[in-house]
Amino acid sequence: MIKYLSGEYETVDYNEKKCVLLHDNYDNEAYPIHWHSAVELLMPLKNYYIVNVGSVDYRIEENEVLIVPPGELHSMPAVPGHRFIFQCDNINLGNVPALENVMRAIASPVLITPKMSRELHILAKKTMMDIYELYNSKSELSVVKTYLKMIDLFVALREFQLEQSKLIMECDDETISEYSEKFSTVFKFIDSNYMYDISLDQLAEVAGYSKYHFSRIFKQYNSMSYLQYINARRTKAAEVLLLDSAIPITEVAMRSGFKSLTTFNRIFKEIKHCTPTDFKKLYSNH
């Protein structure tokens, strides 16, 4: 069962491990719709498992690995069997500038299967087994090593995604490297200016491309439009501001770059699956 659940928000109890938690799970029970700020990895060891994330059912076969990003509403129906369910505090990953490009690998749920990539699947399975061994060890470095294992997996996943982008975009290594460099500059520009109006013209100029070319390749490279990316960045900024009970929600919206409370409420709910007010209440309770 979920130990601490308020509404749909789960407070992950990391116990003595401080920031990682592994469930060696045999439960044949349903888990209701919930979300948390942890990164979650699931791997069935005996029998399949089903996880519904954002209204999409992911059927995970034995030894396959599903990665659920933080903040995603998900639930699990009752399925008999044995699986590892691993959770880790995203603060140690998502707030590290050096890992920003790596964490793009899990911008949405990822199911790693042999069909997707045999090499990546082998690595994902080994990562989960290594995490199990580290979790049960008494080494003072076990948590650090656990994070290193995850980062290795996310790096490999991001490299795989970039290779797939290269195939979709029908470009060579030199071109995909150029796109990576250009978009890194664009991401930094958005990080510094999300609180202001940002036009397609500005972003295209920063990248050095025409508006049409920029809009098309941005979506191919990032699997989302530039507007979706900007809204996601503004929502991330709003989350931080909402933790301060002294800041009114209207002010949070304005400081995050949203031009109206209506727009803020709509986009925040689309991305976080709850209203800004509900988000603020959930965190104030915990």
Coordinates of C-alpha atoms in Angstrom, one line a residue:
M1 CA 0.0 0.0 0.0
I2 CA 1.0 3.6 -0.4
K3 CA 2.1 4.8 3.1
Y4 CA 1.5 8.5 2.9
L5 CA -1.2 9.7 0.4
S6 CA -3.0 13.0 0.6
G7 CA -5.5 13.3 -2.2
E8 CA -3.4 12.2 -5.2
Y9 CA -0.1 13.3 -3.8
E10 CA 2.3 10.6 -2.3
T11 CA 4.9 11.6 0.2
V12 CA 7.7 9.1 -0.4
D13 CA 9.2 7.9 2.9
Y14 CA 12.8 7.2 2.2
N15 CA 13.5 6.0 5.8
E16 CA 17.2 5.7 6.8
K17 CA 18.3 5.8 3.1
K18 CA 17.5 9.5 3.0
C19 CA 16.8 9.8 -0.7
V20 CA 16.3 6.3 -2.3
L21 CA 13.7 3.7 -1.7
L22 CA 13.3 0.2 -3.1
H23 CA 10.2 -1.9 -2.8
D24 CA 10.8 -5.7 -3.2
N25 CA 7.2 -6.0 -4.1
Y26 CA 5.0 -9.1 -4.0
D27 CA 1.7 -7.2 -3.3
N28 CA -1.4 -8.3 -5.3
E29 CA -3.3 -5.0 -4.7
A30 CA -4.3 -2.0 -6.7
Y31 CA -2.5 1.3 -6.2
P32 CA -4.8 4.3 -6.8
I33 CA -4.1 7.3 -9.0
H34 CA -1.2 9.2 -7.3
W35 CA 1.8 11.3 -8.1
H36 CA 5.1 12.2 -6.3
S37 CA 8.2 14.2 -6.8
A38 CA 10.4 11.1 -7.1
V39 CA 11.8 9.4 -10.2
E40 CA 10.3 5.9 -10.3
L41 CA 11.7 2.8 -12.0
L42 CA 9.7 -0.5 -12.1
M43 CA 10.9 -3.9 -13.3
P44 CA 8.7 -7.1 -13.0
L45 CA 10.7 -10.2 -12.0
K46 CA 7.8 -12.7 -12.1
N47 CA 4.7 -12.1 -14.3
Y48 CA 3.9 -8.9 -16.1
Y49 CA 2.9 -5.6 -14.5
I50 CA 0.6 -2.8 -15.7
V51 CA 1.1 0.9 -14.9
N52 CA -1.3 3.6 -16.2
V53 CA 0.5 6.9 -16.7
G54 CA -1.5 9.9 -17.9
S55 CA -4.3 7.6 -19.2
V56 CA -1.8 5.4 -21.1
D57 CA -1.5 1.7 -20.1
Y58 CA 2.1 0.4 -20.0
R59 CA 2.3 -3.4 -19.9
I60 CA 5.8 -4.3 -18.6
E61 CA 6.9 -7.8 -19.2
E62 CA 9.4 -9.6 -17.0
N63 CA 12.8 -7.9 -16.9
E64 CA 11.6 -4.8 -18.8
V65 CA 12.0 -1.4 -17.1
L66 CA 9.5 1.4 -17.0
I67 CA 10.8 4.9 -16.0
V68 CA 8.1 7.2 -14.7
P69 CA 9.2 10.9 -14.5
P70 CA 8.4 12.9 -11.4
G71 CA 5.0 14.7 -11.3
E72 CA 3.2 12.1 -13.5
L73 CA -0.2 10.9 -12.3
H74 CA -0.1 7.0 -12.4
S75 CA -1.8 4.0 -11.0
M76 CA -1.4 0.2 -10.9
P77 CA -4.2 -2.4 -11.0
A78 CA -3.8 -5.5 -8.9
V79 CA -1.6 -8.0 -10.6
P80 CA 0.0 -11.0 -8.9
G81 CA 3.7 -11.4 -9.2
H82 CA 7.1 -10.1 -8.1
R83 CA 8.6 -6.8 -9.1
F84 CA 11.1 -4.1 -8.0
I85 CA 9.7 -0.6 -7.6
F86 CA 12.5 1.9 -7.1
Q87 CA 12.1 5.6 -6.2
C88 CA 14.7 8.3 -5.8
D89 CA 14.6 12.0 -4.8
N90 CA 14.6 14.1 -8.0
I91 CA 16.3 17.0 -6.3
N92 CA 19.6 15.2 -6.7
L93 CA 19.0 14.9 -10.4
G94 CA 16.7 17.6 -11.7
N95 CA 18.4 20.5 -9.9
V96 CA 21.9 19.8 -11.2
P97 CA 22.7 22.0 -14.2
A98 CA 25.3 19.5 -15.5
L99 CA 22.6 16.9 -15.8
E100 CA 20.1 19.1 -17.6
N101 CA 20.6 17.5 -21.0
V102 CA 20.7 14.0 -19.5
M103 CA 17.4 14.4 -17.7
R104 CA 15.7 15.2 -21.1
A105 CA 15.8 11.4 -21.5
I106 CA 12.9 11.1 -19.1
A107 CA 10.8 14.1 -20.0
S108 CA 8.0 11.5 -20.6
P109 CA 7.5 7.9 -19.5
V110 CA 9.9 5.4 -21.1
L111 CA 9.4 1.7 -21.4
I112 CA 12.7 -0.1 -22.1
T113 CA 12.3 -3.4 -23.9
P114 CA 14.5 -5.7 -26.0
K115 CA 12.5 -4.6 -29.1
M116 CA 13.3 -1.0 -28.4
S117 CA 17.1 -1.7 -28.0
R118 CA 18.7 -5.0 -26.9
E119 CA 21.8 -3.2 -25.5
L120 CA 19.7 -0.6 -23.6
H121 CA 17.5 -3.3 -22.2
I122 CA 20.4 -5.3 -20.9
L123 CA 21.8 -2.2 -19.3
A124 CA 18.4 -1.3 -17.7
K125 CA 18.0 -4.8 -16.3
K126 CA 21.5 -4.7 -14.9
T127 CA 21.0 -1.3 -13.4
M128 CA 17.9 -2.5 -11.5
M129 CA 19.7 -5.6 -10.2
D130 CA 22.7 -3.4 -9.2
I131 CA 20.4 -1.0 -7.4
Y132 CA 18.9 -3.9 -5.5
E133 CA 22.4 -5.1 -4.4
L134 CA 23.4 -1.6 -3.4
Y135 CA 20.2 -0.9 -1.5
N136 CA 20.8 -4.0 0.6
S137 CA 24.5 -3.3 1.2
K138 CA 25.9 -1.5 4.3
S139 CA 28.4 0.6 2.4
E140 CA 28.4 4.3 3.2
L141 CA 28.7 4.9 -0.6
S142 CA 25.7 2.8 -1.6
V143 CA 23.4 5.8 -2.3
V144 CA 26.1 7.6 -4.3
K145 CA 26.8 4.5 -6.4
T146 CA 23.0 4.1 -6.9
Y147 CA 22.7 7.6 -8.4
L148 CA 25.8 6.9 -10.6
K149 CA 24.1 3.8 -11.9
M150 CA 20.9 5.7 -12.8
I151 CA 22.9 8.5 -14.4
D152 CA 24.7 5.9 -16.6
L153 CA 21.4 4.5 -17.7
F154 CA 19.9 7.9 -18.4
V155 CA 23.0 8.9 -20.4
A156 CA 22.7 5.7 -22.5
L157 CA 19.0 6.4 -23.0
R158 CA 19.6 10.0 -24.1
E159 CA 22.2 8.8 -26.5
F160 CA 19.8 6.3 -27.9
Q161 CA 17.1 9.0 -28.3
L162 CA 19.5 11.3 -30.1
E163 CA 20.4 8.4 -32.5
Q164 CA 16.7 7.9 -33.2
S165 CA 16.3 11.7 -33.8
K166 CA 19.1 11.5 -36.3
L167 CA 17.3 8.8 -38.2
I168 CA 13.9 10.6 -38.1
M169 CA 15.5 13.9 -39.1
E170 CA 17.7 12.0 -41.8
C171 CA 20.9 13.8 -40.8
D172 CA 24.4 12.7 -40.0
D173 CA 26.5 13.0 -36.8
E174 CA 27.8 16.4 -37.7
T175 CA 24.3 17.8 -38.2
I176 CA 22.9 16.3 -35.1
S177 CA 25.8 17.7 -33.1
E178 CA 25.1 21.1 -34.7
Y179 CA 21.5 20.9 -33.6
S180 CA 22.5 19.9 -30.1
E181 CA 24.8 22.9 -29.8
K182 CA 22.2 25.3 -31.2
F183 CA 19.4 24.0 -29.0
S184 CA 21.6 24.1 -26.0
T185 CA 21.9 27.9 -26.6
V186 CA 18.1 28.1 -27.1
F187 CA 17.4 26.3 -23.9
K188 CA 19.7 28.7 -22.0
F189 CA 17.9 31.7 -23.6
I190 CA 14.5 30.3 -22.5
D191 CA 15.8 29.6 -19.0
S192 CA 16.9 33.3 -18.7
N193 CA 13.8 34.8 -20.3
Y194 CA 10.8 32.5 -19.6
M195 CA 9.2 35.2 -17.5
Y196 CA 8.9 37.5 -20.5
D197 CA 7.2 37.2 -23.9
I198 CA 9.3 34.9 -26.1
S199 CA 8.5 34.9 -29.8
L200 CA 9.3 32.4 -32.5
D201 CA 11.3 35.1 -34.2
Q202 CA 13.5 35.5 -31.2
L203 CA 14.2 31.8 -30.8
A204 CA 14.9 31.3 -34.5
E205 CA 17.3 34.2 -34.4
V206 CA 19.1 32.7 -31.3
A207 CA 19.4 29.4 -33.2
G208 CA 20.4 31.1 -36.4
Y209 CA 17.7 29.4 -38.5
S210 CA 14.6 30.6 -40.4
K211 CA 11.3 30.5 -38.4
Y212 CA 10.0 27.5 -40.4
H213 CA 13.2 25.5 -40.2
F214 CA 13.5 26.2 -36.4
S215 CA 9.9 25.3 -35.6
R216 CA 10.1 22.0 -37.6
I217 CA 13.5 20.7 -36.3
F218 CA 12.8 21.8 -32.7
K219 CA 9.8 19.6 -32.6
Q220 CA 11.6 16.7 -34.2
Y221 CA 14.6 17.0 -31.9
N222 CA 12.7 17.5 -28.7
S223 CA 9.4 15.6 -29.4
M224 CA 7.5 18.8 -28.4
S225 CA 6.9 22.2 -29.9
Y226 CA 8.8 25.2 -28.8
L227 CA 5.6 26.6 -27.1
Q228 CA 5.2 23.3 -25.2
Y229 CA 8.8 23.6 -24.0
I230 CA 8.3 27.2 -22.9
N231 CA 5.1 26.3 -21.0
A232 CA 6.9 23.4 -19.3
R233 CA 9.7 25.7 -18.2
R234 CA 7.3 28.3 -16.9
T235 CA 5.4 25.6 -15.0
K236 CA 8.6 24.4 -13.4
A237 CA 9.3 27.9 -12.2
A238 CA 5.8 28.2 -10.9
E239 CA 6.2 25.0 -8.8
V240 CA 9.1 26.6 -6.9
L241 CA 7.1 29.8 -6.3
L242 CA 4.1 27.9 -5.2
L243 CA 6.1 26.5 -2.3
D244 CA 6.2 30.0 -0.7
S245 CA 2.8 30.4 1.0
A246 CA 3.4 34.2 1.1
I247 CA 3.2 34.6 -2.7
P248 CA -0.4 34.8 -4.1
I249 CA -1.2 32.5 -7.0
T250 CA -1.8 35.5 -9.3
E251 CA 1.7 36.8 -8.6
V252 CA 3.1 33.3 -9.2
A253 CA 1.5 33.3 -12.6
M254 CA 2.9 36.7 -13.6
R255 CA 6.4 35.9 -12.3
S256 CA 6.4 32.6 -14.2
G257 CA 5.6 34.3 -17.5
F258 CA 1.9 33.5 -17.8
K259 CA -0.1 36.5 -18.9
S260 CA -3.4 35.5 -17.3
L261 CA -4.5 33.4 -14.4
T262 CA -6.8 31.5 -16.7
T263 CA -4.0 30.5 -18.9
F264 CA -1.8 29.6 -15.9
N265 CA -4.5 27.4 -14.4
R266 CA -5.1 25.6 -17.7
I267 CA -1.5 24.9 -18.7
F268 CA -0.5 24.0 -15.1
K269 CA -3.2 21.4 -14.9
E270 CA -2.4 20.0 -18.3
I271 CA 1.2 19.4 -17.2
K272 CA 0.9 18.7 -13.5
H273 CA -2.6 17.1 -13.5
C274 CA -3.7 19.3 -10.7
T275 CA -4.5 23.0 -10.3
P276 CA -2.0 25.5 -8.9
T277 CA -4.2 25.8 -5.8
D278 CA -4.3 22.1 -5.2
F279 CA -0.5 21.9 -5.7
K280 CA 0.1 24.6 -3.2
K281 CA -2.2 22.9 -0.6
L282 CA -0.5 19.5 -1.1
Y283 CA 2.9 20.9 -0.5
S284 CA 1.8 23.0 2.5
N285 CA 0.4 19.9 4.1
H286 CA 3.8 18.1 3.8

